Amino acid sequence: MHWLYFFVLVVGAYLVGAIPNGLLVSLLFGKNPLQAGSGKTGTSNTLSTAGPVAAGIVLLLDLLKGAVVVLAARLIEWPDDAWQGMAMGATAAAAIVGHNWSVWVRLYSGKWGGGRGIITALGAMLLVNSWVVLVAVIVGAAALLLTRYVALAAIAGTIAALIAIIALGAMNMLSFWLLPGAVAWCLLVIVGFHDNIGRLLKGTETRL
């Protein structure tokens, strides 16, 4: 029965994560982010496409996606800590996959699309441990101030969050079984910035 709960949670988390808030909100503002800027449906492209009000709404909704799926995993009565840790990690990872490669965007536009996963990942981390989010934000903000590269700041903050999760796990403050999911979150966010990484390596990435 617990495997069934696990499966339903992961599939549900993907479908929730796949909700293209940036596309839906931008369309309400008369804009289509898939046809402008980076073509992404996240907060950043919503900001450049539909403006700050739309971007603020998308930011909150994308945070909520990550938080809701982890909360759902926490509310189920699992037989032990291992089950809960794996469920939290897997549902958050599934939500990020959905955010980055949304089936709803596929149905709407005929091609896979979405955001970069960073805001959904932050929402998930808020429900895992607020200290992890604090570390991610501090490191990300410092990287942004030093380099003025948004992508580099997001990646730095994500890696810092992973290190914080490992450290908290080593101190028995977080479940060890959360770690595989946390590694997946980190890799998915980095993959979400693959085009920025390419431009960074070429020296053509735009600074803030």
Tab-separated table of C-alpha atoms in Angstrom:
chain	number	residue	atom	x	y	z
A	1	MET	CA	0.000	0.000	0.000
A	2	HIS	CA	2.818	2.425	0.808
A	3	TRP	CA	4.335	1.855	-2.640
A	4	LEU	CA	0.965	2.838	-4.122
A	5	TYR	CA	0.914	6.030	-2.035
A	6	PHE	CA	4.471	6.730	-3.159
A	7	PHE	CA	3.622	6.238	-6.844
A	8	VAL	CA	0.491	8.391	-6.682
A	9	LEU	CA	2.395	11.130	-4.861
A	10	VAL	CA	5.174	11.219	-7.442
A	11	VAL	CA	2.786	11.287	-10.402
A	12	GLY	CA	0.649	13.909	-8.681
A	13	ALA	CA	3.739	15.981	-7.854
A	14	TYR	CA	4.790	15.942	-11.500
A	15	LEU	CA	1.343	17.111	-12.648
A	16	VAL	CA	1.269	19.871	-10.011
A	17	GLY	CA	4.816	20.933	-10.856
A	18	ALA	CA	3.887	20.962	-14.540
A	19	ILE	CA	1.236	23.670	-14.032
A	20	PRO	CA	2.727	26.491	-16.172
A	21	ASN	CA	1.967	29.427	-13.917
A	22	GLY	CA	4.145	31.750	-15.966
A	23	LEU	CA	2.257	30.895	-19.141
A	24	LEU	CA	-1.192	31.115	-17.529
A	25	VAL	CA	-0.544	34.398	-15.739
A	26	SER	CA	1.194	35.977	-18.731
A	27	LEU	CA	-1.709	35.029	-21.003
A	28	LEU	CA	-4.028	36.814	-18.557
A	29	PHE	CA	-1.830	39.873	-19.051
A	30	GLY	CA	-2.056	39.480	-22.816
A	31	LYS	CA	1.476	38.120	-23.271
A	32	ASN	CA	2.953	34.751	-24.225
A	33	PRO	CA	6.324	33.930	-22.589
A	34	LEU	CA	6.836	30.982	-24.935
A	35	GLN	CA	7.191	33.481	-27.772
A	36	ALA	CA	9.384	36.063	-26.046
A	37	GLY	CA	12.723	36.321	-24.271
A	38	SER	CA	14.137	32.972	-23.234
A	39	GLY	CA	10.877	31.183	-24.054
A	40	LYS	CA	10.703	29.916	-20.466
A	41	THR	CA	7.630	30.044	-18.230
A	42	GLY	CA	9.414	30.914	-14.990
A	43	THR	CA	9.528	34.125	-12.972
A	44	SER	CA	12.443	35.717	-14.820
A	45	ASN	CA	10.963	35.479	-18.302
A	46	THR	CA	7.533	36.427	-16.966
A	47	LEU	CA	9.129	39.589	-15.580
A	48	SER	CA	10.627	40.551	-18.935
A	49	THR	CA	7.504	39.502	-20.859
A	50	ALA	CA	4.534	40.522	-18.717
A	51	GLY	CA	5.991	42.819	-16.044
A	52	PRO	CA	6.646	42.823	-12.292
A	53	VAL	CA	3.073	42.211	-11.093
A	54	ALA	CA	2.741	39.075	-13.199
A	55	ALA	CA	6.225	37.954	-12.152
A	56	GLY	CA	5.368	38.382	-8.473
A	57	ILE	CA	2.261	36.241	-8.856
A	58	VAL	CA	4.228	33.552	-10.690
A	59	LEU	CA	6.957	33.607	-8.039
A	60	LEU	CA	4.430	32.887	-5.282
A	61	LEU	CA	2.603	30.216	-7.275
A	62	ASP	CA	5.818	28.416	-8.255
A	63	LEU	CA	7.005	28.483	-4.643
A	64	LEU	CA	3.661	27.026	-3.638
A	65	LYS	CA	4.017	24.151	-6.114
A	66	GLY	CA	7.192	22.914	-4.443
A	67	ALA	CA	5.840	23.435	-0.941
A	68	VAL	CA	2.505	21.701	-1.530
A	69	VAL	CA	3.961	18.450	-2.875
A	70	VAL	CA	6.410	18.129	0.016
A	71	LEU	CA	3.640	18.927	2.497
A	72	ALA	CA	1.532	16.155	0.959
A	73	ALA	CA	4.425	13.719	1.416
A	74	ARG	CA	4.841	14.787	5.049
A	75	LEU	CA	1.157	14.390	5.897
A	76	ILE	CA	1.011	10.709	4.977
A	77	GLU	CA	1.716	8.312	7.840
A	78	TRP	CA	4.729	6.408	6.575
A	79	PRO	CA	6.019	3.308	8.400
A	80	ASP	CA	9.365	4.945	9.191
A	81	ASP	CA	11.679	7.897	8.596
A	82	ALA	CA	13.220	6.296	5.503
A	83	TRP	CA	9.891	6.187	3.713
A	84	GLN	CA	9.114	9.798	4.567
A	85	GLY	CA	12.546	11.037	3.528
A	86	MET	CA	12.369	9.236	0.192
A	87	ALA	CA	8.812	10.456	-0.392
A	88	MET	CA	9.715	14.090	0.296
A	89	GLY	CA	12.761	13.910	-1.931
A	90	ALA	CA	10.994	12.114	-4.772
A	91	THR	CA	7.910	14.341	-4.809
A	92	ALA	CA	10.000	17.517	-4.852
A	93	ALA	CA	12.148	16.119	-7.677
A	94	ALA	CA	9.020	15.164	-9.630
A	95	ALA	CA	7.606	18.674	-9.206
A	96	ILE	CA	10.838	20.195	-10.537
A	97	VAL	CA	10.778	17.815	-13.516
A	98	GLY	CA	7.194	18.877	-14.157
A	99	HIS	CA	8.096	22.547	-13.887
A	100	ASN	CA	10.995	22.223	-16.326
A	101	TRP	CA	9.323	19.828	-18.790
A	102	SER	CA	5.614	20.480	-18.487
A	103	VAL	CA	3.153	18.136	-20.143
A	104	TRP	CA	0.630	20.989	-20.112
A	105	VAL	CA	3.004	23.196	-22.102
A	106	ARG	CA	3.510	20.267	-24.458
A	107	LEU	CA	-0.245	19.946	-24.983
A	108	TYR	CA	-0.622	23.711	-25.453
A	109	SER	CA	2.330	24.431	-27.738
A	110	GLY	CA	3.251	21.051	-29.218
A	111	LYS	CA	6.700	21.036	-27.604
A	112	TRP	CA	8.193	20.483	-24.189
A	113	GLY	CA	8.831	23.626	-22.195
A	114	GLY	CA	8.716	25.166	-18.746
A	115	GLY	CA	10.940	27.011	-16.327
A	116	ARG	CA	14.316	26.336	-14.753
A	117	GLY	CA	13.122	24.800	-11.472
A	118	ILE	CA	14.878	27.072	-8.980
A	119	ILE	CA	11.755	28.651	-7.440
A	120	THR	CA	9.907	25.336	-7.203
A	121	ALA	CA	13.005	23.841	-5.557
A	122	LEU	CA	13.055	26.701	-3.032
A	123	GLY	CA	9.409	26.065	-2.236
A	124	ALA	CA	10.195	22.419	-1.560
A	125	MET	CA	13.152	23.341	0.637
A	126	LEU	CA	10.968	25.678	2.711
A	127	LEU	CA	8.986	22.632	3.818
A	128	VAL	CA	12.126	20.539	4.351
A	129	ASN	CA	14.162	22.962	6.451
A	130	SER	CA	14.091	26.766	6.480
A	131	TRP	CA	17.818	26.922	7.323
A	132	VAL	CA	18.574	25.295	3.980
A	133	VAL	CA	16.659	28.068	2.210
A	134	LEU	CA	18.520	30.713	4.219
A	135	VAL	CA	21.884	29.251	3.197
A	136	ALA	CA	20.782	29.066	-0.452
A	137	VAL	CA	19.575	32.681	-0.460
A	138	ILE	CA	22.696	34.056	1.249
A	139	VAL	CA	25.103	32.222	-1.048
A	140	GLY	CA	23.037	33.016	-4.127
A	141	ALA	CA	22.811	36.705	-3.216
A	142	ALA	CA	26.561	36.872	-2.576
A	143	ALA	CA	27.286	35.233	-5.938
A	144	LEU	CA	24.940	37.667	-7.658
A	145	LEU	CA	26.614	40.676	-6.061
A	146	LEU	CA	30.066	39.403	-6.975
A	147	THR	CA	29.380	38.281	-10.544
A	148	ARG	CA	26.047	39.868	-11.572
A	149	TYR	CA	25.208	36.600	-13.331
A	150	VAL	CA	21.715	35.461	-12.306
A	151	ALA	CA	22.269	31.893	-13.536
A	152	LEU	CA	25.556	31.560	-11.670
A	153	ALA	CA	23.933	32.884	-8.500
A	154	ALA	CA	21.061	30.390	-8.796
A	155	ILE	CA	23.433	27.472	-9.352
A	156	ALA	CA	25.685	28.553	-6.476
A	157	GLY	CA	22.695	28.832	-4.146
A	158	THR	CA	21.426	25.409	-5.205
A	159	ILE	CA	24.777	23.728	-4.579
A	160	ALA	CA	25.028	25.495	-1.207
A	161	ALA	CA	21.581	24.163	-0.314
A	162	LEU	CA	22.687	20.633	-1.166
A	163	ILE	CA	25.775	20.995	1.028
A	164	ALA	CA	23.574	22.311	3.860
A	165	ILE	CA	21.255	19.304	3.517
A	166	ILE	CA	24.243	16.942	3.662
A	167	ALA	CA	25.566	18.749	6.746
A	168	LEU	CA	22.197	18.642	8.506
A	169	GLY	CA	21.882	14.979	7.637
A	170	ALA	CA	25.311	14.293	9.128
A	171	MET	CA	24.131	15.983	12.334
A	172	ASN	CA	20.940	13.861	12.352
A	173	MET	CA	18.830	16.990	11.869
A	174	LEU	CA	17.487	15.732	8.532
A	175	SER	CA	16.790	12.238	7.286
A	176	PHE	CA	19.633	10.595	5.370
A	177	TRP	CA	16.960	9.247	3.010
A	178	LEU	CA	16.210	12.763	1.841
A	179	LEU	CA	19.683	13.020	0.292
A	180	PRO	CA	19.020	11.175	-3.017
A	181	GLY	CA	16.107	13.503	-3.682
A	182	ALA	CA	18.195	16.548	-2.762
A	183	VAL	CA	20.929	15.502	-5.211
A	184	ALA	CA	18.248	15.121	-7.876
A	185	TRP	CA	16.895	18.635	-7.119
A	186	CYS	CA	20.360	20.110	-7.486
A	187	LEU	CA	21.066	18.336	-10.778
A	188	LEU	CA	17.648	19.222	-12.207
A	189	VAL	CA	18.092	22.912	-11.419
A	190	ILE	CA	21.572	22.919	-12.968
A	191	VAL	CA	20.228	21.170	-16.085
A	192	GLY	CA	17.496	23.808	-16.202
A	193	PHE	CA	20.220	26.424	-16.660
A	194	HIS	CA	22.075	24.459	-19.369
A	195	ASP	CA	21.714	27.244	-21.949
A	196	ASN	CA	23.042	29.842	-19.483
A	197	ILE	CA	25.961	27.567	-18.619
A	198	GLY	CA	26.808	27.332	-22.314
A	199	ARG	CA	26.814	31.115	-22.624
A	200	LEU	CA	28.872	31.481	-19.436
A	201	LEU	CA	31.515	29.159	-20.865
A	202	LYS	CA	31.528	31.142	-24.109
A	203	GLY	CA	31.634	34.469	-22.247
A	204	THR	CA	28.389	35.665	-23.860
A	205	GLU	CA	26.040	35.482	-20.872
A	206	THR	CA	24.377	38.807	-20.038
A	207	ARG	CA	25.089	40.331	-16.638
A	208	LEU	CA	22.316	41.763	-14.470
